[in-house]
Coordinates of N, CA and C in Angstrom, one line a residue:
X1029 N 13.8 -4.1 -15.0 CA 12.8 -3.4 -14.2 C 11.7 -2.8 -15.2
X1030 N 10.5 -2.8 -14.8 CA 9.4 -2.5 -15.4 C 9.6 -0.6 -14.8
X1031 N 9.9 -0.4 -16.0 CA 10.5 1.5 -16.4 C 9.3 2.3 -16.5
X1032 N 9.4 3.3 -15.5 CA 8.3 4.6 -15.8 C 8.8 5.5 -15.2
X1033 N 8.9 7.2 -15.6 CA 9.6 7.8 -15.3 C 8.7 9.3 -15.7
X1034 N 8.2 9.8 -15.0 CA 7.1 11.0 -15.3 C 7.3 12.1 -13.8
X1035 N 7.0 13.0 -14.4 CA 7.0 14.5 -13.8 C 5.5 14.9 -13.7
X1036 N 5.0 14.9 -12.2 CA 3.8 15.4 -12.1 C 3.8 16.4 -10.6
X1037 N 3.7 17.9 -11.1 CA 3.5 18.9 -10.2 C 5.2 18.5 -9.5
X1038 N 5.8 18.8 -9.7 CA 7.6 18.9 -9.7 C 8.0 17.6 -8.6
X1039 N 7.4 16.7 -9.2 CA 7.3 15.7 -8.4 C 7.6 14.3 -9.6
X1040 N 9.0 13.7 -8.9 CA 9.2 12.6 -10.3 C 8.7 11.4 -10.0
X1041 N 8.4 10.7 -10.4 CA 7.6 9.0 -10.2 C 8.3 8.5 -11.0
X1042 N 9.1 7.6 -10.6 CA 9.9 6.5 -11.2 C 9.5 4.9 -10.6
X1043 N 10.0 4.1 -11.5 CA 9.9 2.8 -11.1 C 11.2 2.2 -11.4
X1044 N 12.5 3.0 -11.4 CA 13.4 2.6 -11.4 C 14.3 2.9 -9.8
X1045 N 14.7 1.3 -9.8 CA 15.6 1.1 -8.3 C 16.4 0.7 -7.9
X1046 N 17.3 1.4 -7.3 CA 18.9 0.4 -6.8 C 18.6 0.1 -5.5
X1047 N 19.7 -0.6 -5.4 CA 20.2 -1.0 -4.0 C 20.1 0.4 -2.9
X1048 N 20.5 1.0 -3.5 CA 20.6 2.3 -2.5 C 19.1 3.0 -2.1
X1049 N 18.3 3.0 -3.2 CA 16.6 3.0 -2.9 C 16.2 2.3 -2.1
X1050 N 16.4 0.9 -2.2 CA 16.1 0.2 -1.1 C 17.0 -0.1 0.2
X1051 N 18.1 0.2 0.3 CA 18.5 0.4 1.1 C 18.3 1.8 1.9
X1052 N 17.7 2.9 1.5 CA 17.2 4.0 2.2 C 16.1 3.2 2.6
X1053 N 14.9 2.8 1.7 CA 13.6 2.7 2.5 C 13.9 1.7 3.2
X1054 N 14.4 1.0 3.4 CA 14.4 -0.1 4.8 C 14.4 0.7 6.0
X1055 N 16.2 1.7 5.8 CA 16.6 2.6 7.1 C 15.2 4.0 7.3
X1056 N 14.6 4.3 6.4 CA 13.8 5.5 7.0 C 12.1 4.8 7.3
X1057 N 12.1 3.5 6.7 CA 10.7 3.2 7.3 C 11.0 3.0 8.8
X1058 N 12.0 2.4 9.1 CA 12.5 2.4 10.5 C 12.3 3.5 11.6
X1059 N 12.7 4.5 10.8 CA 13.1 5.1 11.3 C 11.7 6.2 11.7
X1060 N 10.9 6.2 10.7 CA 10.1 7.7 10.5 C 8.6 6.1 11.5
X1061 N 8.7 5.4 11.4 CA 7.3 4.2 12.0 C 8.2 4.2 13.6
X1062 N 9.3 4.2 13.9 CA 9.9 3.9 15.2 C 9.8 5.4 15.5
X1063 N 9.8 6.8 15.5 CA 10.1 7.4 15.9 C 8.7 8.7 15.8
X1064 N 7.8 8.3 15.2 CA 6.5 8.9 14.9 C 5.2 8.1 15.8
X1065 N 5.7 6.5 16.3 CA 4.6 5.9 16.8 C 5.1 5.1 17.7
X1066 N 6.5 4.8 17.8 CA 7.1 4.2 18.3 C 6.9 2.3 18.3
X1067 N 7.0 2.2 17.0 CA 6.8 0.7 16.8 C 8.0 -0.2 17.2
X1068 N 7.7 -1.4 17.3 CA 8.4 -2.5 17.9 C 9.6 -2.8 17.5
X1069 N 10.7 -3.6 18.4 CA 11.9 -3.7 17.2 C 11.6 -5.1 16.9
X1070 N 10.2 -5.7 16.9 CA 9.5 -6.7 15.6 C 9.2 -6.1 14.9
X1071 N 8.4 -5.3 14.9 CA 8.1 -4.3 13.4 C 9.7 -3.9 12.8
X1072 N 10.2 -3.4 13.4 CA 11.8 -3.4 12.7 C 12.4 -4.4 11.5
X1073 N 12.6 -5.2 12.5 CA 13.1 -6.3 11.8 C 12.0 -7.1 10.8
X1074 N 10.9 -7.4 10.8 CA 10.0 -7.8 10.2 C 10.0 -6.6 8.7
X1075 N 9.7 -5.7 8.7 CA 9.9 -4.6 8.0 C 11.2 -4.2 7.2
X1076 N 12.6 -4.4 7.7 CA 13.5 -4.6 7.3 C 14.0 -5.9 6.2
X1077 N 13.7 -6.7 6.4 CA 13.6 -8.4 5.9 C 12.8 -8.4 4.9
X1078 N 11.6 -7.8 5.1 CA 10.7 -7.6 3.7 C 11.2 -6.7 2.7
X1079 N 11.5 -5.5 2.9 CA 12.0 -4.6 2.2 C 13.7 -5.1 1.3
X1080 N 14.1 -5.9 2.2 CA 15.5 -6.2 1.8 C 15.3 -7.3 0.6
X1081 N 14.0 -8.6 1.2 CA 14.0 -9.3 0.3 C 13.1 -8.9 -0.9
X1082 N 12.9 -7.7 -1.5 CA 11.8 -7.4 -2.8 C 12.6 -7.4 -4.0
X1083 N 13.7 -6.7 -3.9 CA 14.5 -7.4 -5.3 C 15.0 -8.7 -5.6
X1084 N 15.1 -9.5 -4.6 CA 15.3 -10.9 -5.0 C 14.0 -11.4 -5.2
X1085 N 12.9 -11.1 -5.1 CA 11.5 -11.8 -5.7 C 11.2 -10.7 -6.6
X1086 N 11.4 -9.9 -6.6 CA 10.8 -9.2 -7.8 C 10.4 -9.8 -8.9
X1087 N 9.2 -9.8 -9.7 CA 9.4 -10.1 -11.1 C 8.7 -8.8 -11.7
X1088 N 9.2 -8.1 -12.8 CA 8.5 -6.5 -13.6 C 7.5 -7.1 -14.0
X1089 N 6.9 -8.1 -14.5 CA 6.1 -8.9 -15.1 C 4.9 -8.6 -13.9
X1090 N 5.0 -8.3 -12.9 CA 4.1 -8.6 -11.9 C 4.1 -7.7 -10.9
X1091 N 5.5 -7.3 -9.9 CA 5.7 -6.3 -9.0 C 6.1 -5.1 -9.9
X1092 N 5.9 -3.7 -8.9 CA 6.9 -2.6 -8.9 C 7.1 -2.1 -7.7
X1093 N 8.2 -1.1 -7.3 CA 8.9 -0.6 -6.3 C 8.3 1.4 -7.1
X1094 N 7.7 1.6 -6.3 CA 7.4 2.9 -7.3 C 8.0 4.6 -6.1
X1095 N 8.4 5.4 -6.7 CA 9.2 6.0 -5.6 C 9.1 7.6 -6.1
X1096 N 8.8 8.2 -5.2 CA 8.5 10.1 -5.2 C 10.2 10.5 -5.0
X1097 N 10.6 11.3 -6.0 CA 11.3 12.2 -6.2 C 11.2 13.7 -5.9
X1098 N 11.2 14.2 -4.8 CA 10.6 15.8 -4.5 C 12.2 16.6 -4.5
X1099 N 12.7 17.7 -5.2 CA 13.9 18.9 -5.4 C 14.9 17.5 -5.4
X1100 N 14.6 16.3 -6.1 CA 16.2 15.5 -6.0 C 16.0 14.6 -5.1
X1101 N 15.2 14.6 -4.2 CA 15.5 13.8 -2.3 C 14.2 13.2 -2.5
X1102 N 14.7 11.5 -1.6 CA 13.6 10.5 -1.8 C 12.3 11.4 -1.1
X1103 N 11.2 11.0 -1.2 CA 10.0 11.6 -0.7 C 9.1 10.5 -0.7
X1104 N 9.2 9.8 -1.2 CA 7.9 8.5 -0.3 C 8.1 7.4 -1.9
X1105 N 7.7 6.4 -1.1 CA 7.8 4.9 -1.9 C 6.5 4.0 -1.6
X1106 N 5.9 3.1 -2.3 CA 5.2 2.1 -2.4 C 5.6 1.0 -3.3
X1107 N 5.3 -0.1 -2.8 CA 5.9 -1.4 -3.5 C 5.0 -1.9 -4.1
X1108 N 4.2 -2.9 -4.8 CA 2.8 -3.4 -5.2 C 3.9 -4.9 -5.5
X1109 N 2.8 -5.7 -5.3 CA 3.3 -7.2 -5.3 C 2.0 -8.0 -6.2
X1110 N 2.4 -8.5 -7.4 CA 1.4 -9.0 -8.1 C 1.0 -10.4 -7.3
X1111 N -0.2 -11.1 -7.2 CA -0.3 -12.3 -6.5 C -1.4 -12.7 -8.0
X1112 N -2.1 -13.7 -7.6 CA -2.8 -14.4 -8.7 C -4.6 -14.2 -9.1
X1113 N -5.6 -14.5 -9.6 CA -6.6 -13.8 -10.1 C -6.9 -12.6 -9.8
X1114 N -5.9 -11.9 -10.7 CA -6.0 -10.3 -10.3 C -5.8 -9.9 -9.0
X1115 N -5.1 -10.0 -8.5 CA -5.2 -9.6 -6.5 C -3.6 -9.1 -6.1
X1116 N -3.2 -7.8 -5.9 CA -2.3 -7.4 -5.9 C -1.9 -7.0 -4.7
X1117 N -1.0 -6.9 -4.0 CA -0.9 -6.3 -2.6 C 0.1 -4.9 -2.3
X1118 N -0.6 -4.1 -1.5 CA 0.3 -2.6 -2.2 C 1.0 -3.4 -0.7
X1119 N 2.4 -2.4 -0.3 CA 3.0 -2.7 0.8 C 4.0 -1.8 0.6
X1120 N 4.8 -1.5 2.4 CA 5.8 -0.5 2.4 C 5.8 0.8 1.7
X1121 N 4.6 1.9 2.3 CA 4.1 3.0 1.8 C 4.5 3.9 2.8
X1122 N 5.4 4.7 2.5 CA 6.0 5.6 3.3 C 6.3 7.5 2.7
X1123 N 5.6 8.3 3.5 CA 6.1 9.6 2.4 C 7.2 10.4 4.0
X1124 N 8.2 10.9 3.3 CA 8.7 12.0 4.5 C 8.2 12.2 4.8
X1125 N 8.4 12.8 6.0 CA 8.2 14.2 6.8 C 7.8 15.7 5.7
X1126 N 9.1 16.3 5.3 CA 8.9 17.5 4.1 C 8.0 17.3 3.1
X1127 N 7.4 15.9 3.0 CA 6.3 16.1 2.3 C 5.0 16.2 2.1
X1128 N 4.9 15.6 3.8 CA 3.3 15.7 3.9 C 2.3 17.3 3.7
X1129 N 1.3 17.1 3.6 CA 0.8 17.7 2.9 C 0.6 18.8 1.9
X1130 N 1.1 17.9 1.2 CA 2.0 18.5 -0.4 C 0.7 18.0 -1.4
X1131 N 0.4 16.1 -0.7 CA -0.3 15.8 -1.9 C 0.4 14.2 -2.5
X1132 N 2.0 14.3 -2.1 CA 2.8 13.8 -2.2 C 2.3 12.2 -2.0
X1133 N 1.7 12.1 -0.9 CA 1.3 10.2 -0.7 C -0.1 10.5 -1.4
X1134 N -0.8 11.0 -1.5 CA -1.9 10.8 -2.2 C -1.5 10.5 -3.8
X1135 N -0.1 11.4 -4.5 CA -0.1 11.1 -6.0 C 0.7 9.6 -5.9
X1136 N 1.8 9.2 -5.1 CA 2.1 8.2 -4.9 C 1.0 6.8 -5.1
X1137 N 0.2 7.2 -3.9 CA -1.0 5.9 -4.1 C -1.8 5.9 -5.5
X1138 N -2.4 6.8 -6.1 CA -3.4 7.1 -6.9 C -2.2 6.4 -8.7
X1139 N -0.7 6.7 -8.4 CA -0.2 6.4 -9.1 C -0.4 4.8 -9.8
X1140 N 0.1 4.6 -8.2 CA 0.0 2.6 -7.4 C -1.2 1.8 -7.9
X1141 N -2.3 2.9 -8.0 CA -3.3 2.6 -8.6 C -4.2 2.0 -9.7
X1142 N -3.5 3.0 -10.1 CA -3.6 3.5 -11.8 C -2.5 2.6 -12.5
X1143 N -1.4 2.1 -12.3 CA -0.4 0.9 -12.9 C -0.8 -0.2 -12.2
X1144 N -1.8 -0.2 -11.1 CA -1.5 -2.0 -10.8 C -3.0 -2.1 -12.2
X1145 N -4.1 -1.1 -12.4 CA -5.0 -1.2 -13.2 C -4.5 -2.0 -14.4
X1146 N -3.2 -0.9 -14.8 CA -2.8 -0.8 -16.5 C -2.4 -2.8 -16.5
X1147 N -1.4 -2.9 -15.4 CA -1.4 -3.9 -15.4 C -2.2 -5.2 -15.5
X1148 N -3.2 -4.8 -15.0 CA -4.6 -5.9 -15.4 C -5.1 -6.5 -13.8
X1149 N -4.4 -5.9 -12.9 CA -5.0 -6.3 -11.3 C -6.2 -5.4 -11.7
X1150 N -7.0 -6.2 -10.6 CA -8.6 -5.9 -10.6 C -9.0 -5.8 -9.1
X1151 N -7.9 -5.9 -8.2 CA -8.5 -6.1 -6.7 C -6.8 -5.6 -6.2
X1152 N -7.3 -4.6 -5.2 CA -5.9 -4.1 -4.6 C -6.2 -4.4 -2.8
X1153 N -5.1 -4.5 -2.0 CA -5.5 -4.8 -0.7 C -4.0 -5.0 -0.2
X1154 N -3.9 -3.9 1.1 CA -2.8 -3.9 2.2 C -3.1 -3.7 3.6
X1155 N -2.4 -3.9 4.4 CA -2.2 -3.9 5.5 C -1.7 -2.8 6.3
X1156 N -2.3 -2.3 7.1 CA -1.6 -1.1 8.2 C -2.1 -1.3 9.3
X1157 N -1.9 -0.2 10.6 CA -2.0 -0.1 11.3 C -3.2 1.3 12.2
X1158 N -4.0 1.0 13.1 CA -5.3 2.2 13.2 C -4.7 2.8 13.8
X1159 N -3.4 3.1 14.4 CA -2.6 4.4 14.9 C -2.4 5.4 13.7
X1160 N -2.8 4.8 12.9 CA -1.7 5.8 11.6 C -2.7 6.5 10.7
X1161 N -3.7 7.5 11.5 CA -4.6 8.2 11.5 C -4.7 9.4 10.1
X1162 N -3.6 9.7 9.7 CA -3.5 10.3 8.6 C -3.7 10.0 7.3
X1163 N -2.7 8.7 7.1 CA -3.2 7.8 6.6 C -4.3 7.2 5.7
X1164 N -5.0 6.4 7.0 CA -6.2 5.6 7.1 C -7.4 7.2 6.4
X1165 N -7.2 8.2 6.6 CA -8.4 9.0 6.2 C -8.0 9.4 4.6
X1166 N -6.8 8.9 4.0 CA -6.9 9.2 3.0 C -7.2 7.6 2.0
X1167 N -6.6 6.8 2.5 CA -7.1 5.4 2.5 C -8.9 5.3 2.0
X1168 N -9.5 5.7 2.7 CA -10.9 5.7 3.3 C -11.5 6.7 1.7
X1169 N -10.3 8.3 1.8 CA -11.3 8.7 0.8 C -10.7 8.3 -0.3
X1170 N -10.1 7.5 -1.0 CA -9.6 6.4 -2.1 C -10.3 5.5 -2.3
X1171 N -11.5 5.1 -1.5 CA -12.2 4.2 -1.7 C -12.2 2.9 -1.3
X1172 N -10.8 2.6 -0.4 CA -10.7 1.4 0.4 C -11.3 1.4 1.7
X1173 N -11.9 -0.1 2.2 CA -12.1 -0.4 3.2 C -11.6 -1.6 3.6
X1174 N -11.9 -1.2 5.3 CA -11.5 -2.1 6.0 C -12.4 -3.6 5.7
X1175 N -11.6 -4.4 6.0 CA -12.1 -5.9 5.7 C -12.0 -6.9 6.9
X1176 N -10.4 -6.5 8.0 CA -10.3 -7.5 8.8 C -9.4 -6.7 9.5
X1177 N -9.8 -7.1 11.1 CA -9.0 -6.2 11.9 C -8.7 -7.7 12.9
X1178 N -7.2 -6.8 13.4 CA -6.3 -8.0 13.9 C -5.6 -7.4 15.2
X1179 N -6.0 -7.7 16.4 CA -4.9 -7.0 17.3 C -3.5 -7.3 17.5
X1180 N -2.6 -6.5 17.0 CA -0.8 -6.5 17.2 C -0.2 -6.3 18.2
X1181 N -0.2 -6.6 19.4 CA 0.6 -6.1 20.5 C 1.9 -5.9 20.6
X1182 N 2.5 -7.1 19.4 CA 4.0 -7.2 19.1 C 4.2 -6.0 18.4
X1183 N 3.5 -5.0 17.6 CA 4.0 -4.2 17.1 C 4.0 -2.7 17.8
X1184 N 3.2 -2.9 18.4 CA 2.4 -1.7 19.8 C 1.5 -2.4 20.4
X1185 N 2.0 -1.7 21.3 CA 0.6 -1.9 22.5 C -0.6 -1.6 22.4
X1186 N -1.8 -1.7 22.3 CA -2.8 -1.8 21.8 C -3.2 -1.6 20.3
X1187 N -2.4 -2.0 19.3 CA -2.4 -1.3 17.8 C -3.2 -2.7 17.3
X1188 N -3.2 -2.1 16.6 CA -4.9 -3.3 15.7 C -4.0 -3.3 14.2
X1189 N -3.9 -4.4 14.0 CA -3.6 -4.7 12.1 C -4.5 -4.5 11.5
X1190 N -4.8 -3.7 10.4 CA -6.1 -3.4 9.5 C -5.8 -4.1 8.4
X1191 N -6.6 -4.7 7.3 CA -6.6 -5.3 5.6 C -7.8 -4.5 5.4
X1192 N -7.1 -3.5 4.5 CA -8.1 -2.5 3.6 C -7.9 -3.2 2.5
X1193 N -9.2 -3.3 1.6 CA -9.6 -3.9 0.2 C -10.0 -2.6 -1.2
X1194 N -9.9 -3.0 -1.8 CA -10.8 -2.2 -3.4 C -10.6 -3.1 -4.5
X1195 N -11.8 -2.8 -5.0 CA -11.7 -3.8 -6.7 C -11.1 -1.8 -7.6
X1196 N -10.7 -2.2 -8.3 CA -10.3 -1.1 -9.1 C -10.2 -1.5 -10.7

């Protein structure tokens, strides 16, 4: 595993992960997107399957699994997925509950950012959803935009698939 391991504002950032890391973020993305928005049990399962399969494709060469440590207890994850001329895809960005507005998903992403850079990606770009309003406005002030909007019914009823872009 591509190792980083820093304390910023009593907050740990690691890029180190077990089975049990990913086996929480499978169960709490479920859980905190099913029970905050009430998404689909396609989103479930689609969601679940992705998450399950990131360590069998992993390569450190290319991906990380990057994960917020707040008093000891998980507090939010993002995954980044190297693809080819520079073009990285963040995915599976989740912060608790006890963390929001801490700052917590903003140092998360800005983190995501700043290593897919060091890494040598030059173009970042993920997928969400325009229910997820909190989000999307910190998305927005990070300097991403929207690029392609997609209506999901399978995931909600009236919910739109968004692809936010940035060169970085």
């Amino acid at each position: 595993q591509r190792k980083m391991e820093k304390m910023v504002n009593d907050v740990l950032l690691t890029t180190v992960f077990t089975q049990e890391d990913i086996e929480y973020s499978k169960k709490r993305h479920v859980e905190i997107f099913d029970s905050e928005y009430n998404f689909s049990e396609f989103f479930n399962k689609y969601a679940t399957q992705a998450i399950d399969n990131f360590p069998k494709t992993y390569n450190p060469e290319k991906d990380f699994m990057l994960i917020a440590k707040v008093d000891g207890k998980f507090g939010g994850t993002i995954t980044l997925i190297g693809e080819e001329e520079g073009n990285a895809r963040l995915r599976f960005f989740f912060v608790e509950p006890f963390t929001r507005g801490k700052g917590v998903g903003k140092l998360i992403f800005t983190t995501a950012m700043s290593m897919a850079k060091d890494m040598g990606y030059s173009h970042l770009y993920f997928s969400t959803y325009n229910v997820l309003k909190p989000a999307r406005n910190m998305y927005r002030n990070l300097g991403f935009v929207i690029t392609k909007e997609t209506p999901e019914d399978e995931v909600l009823p009236g919910a739109v698939e968004e692809i936010w872009e940035k060169d970085i």
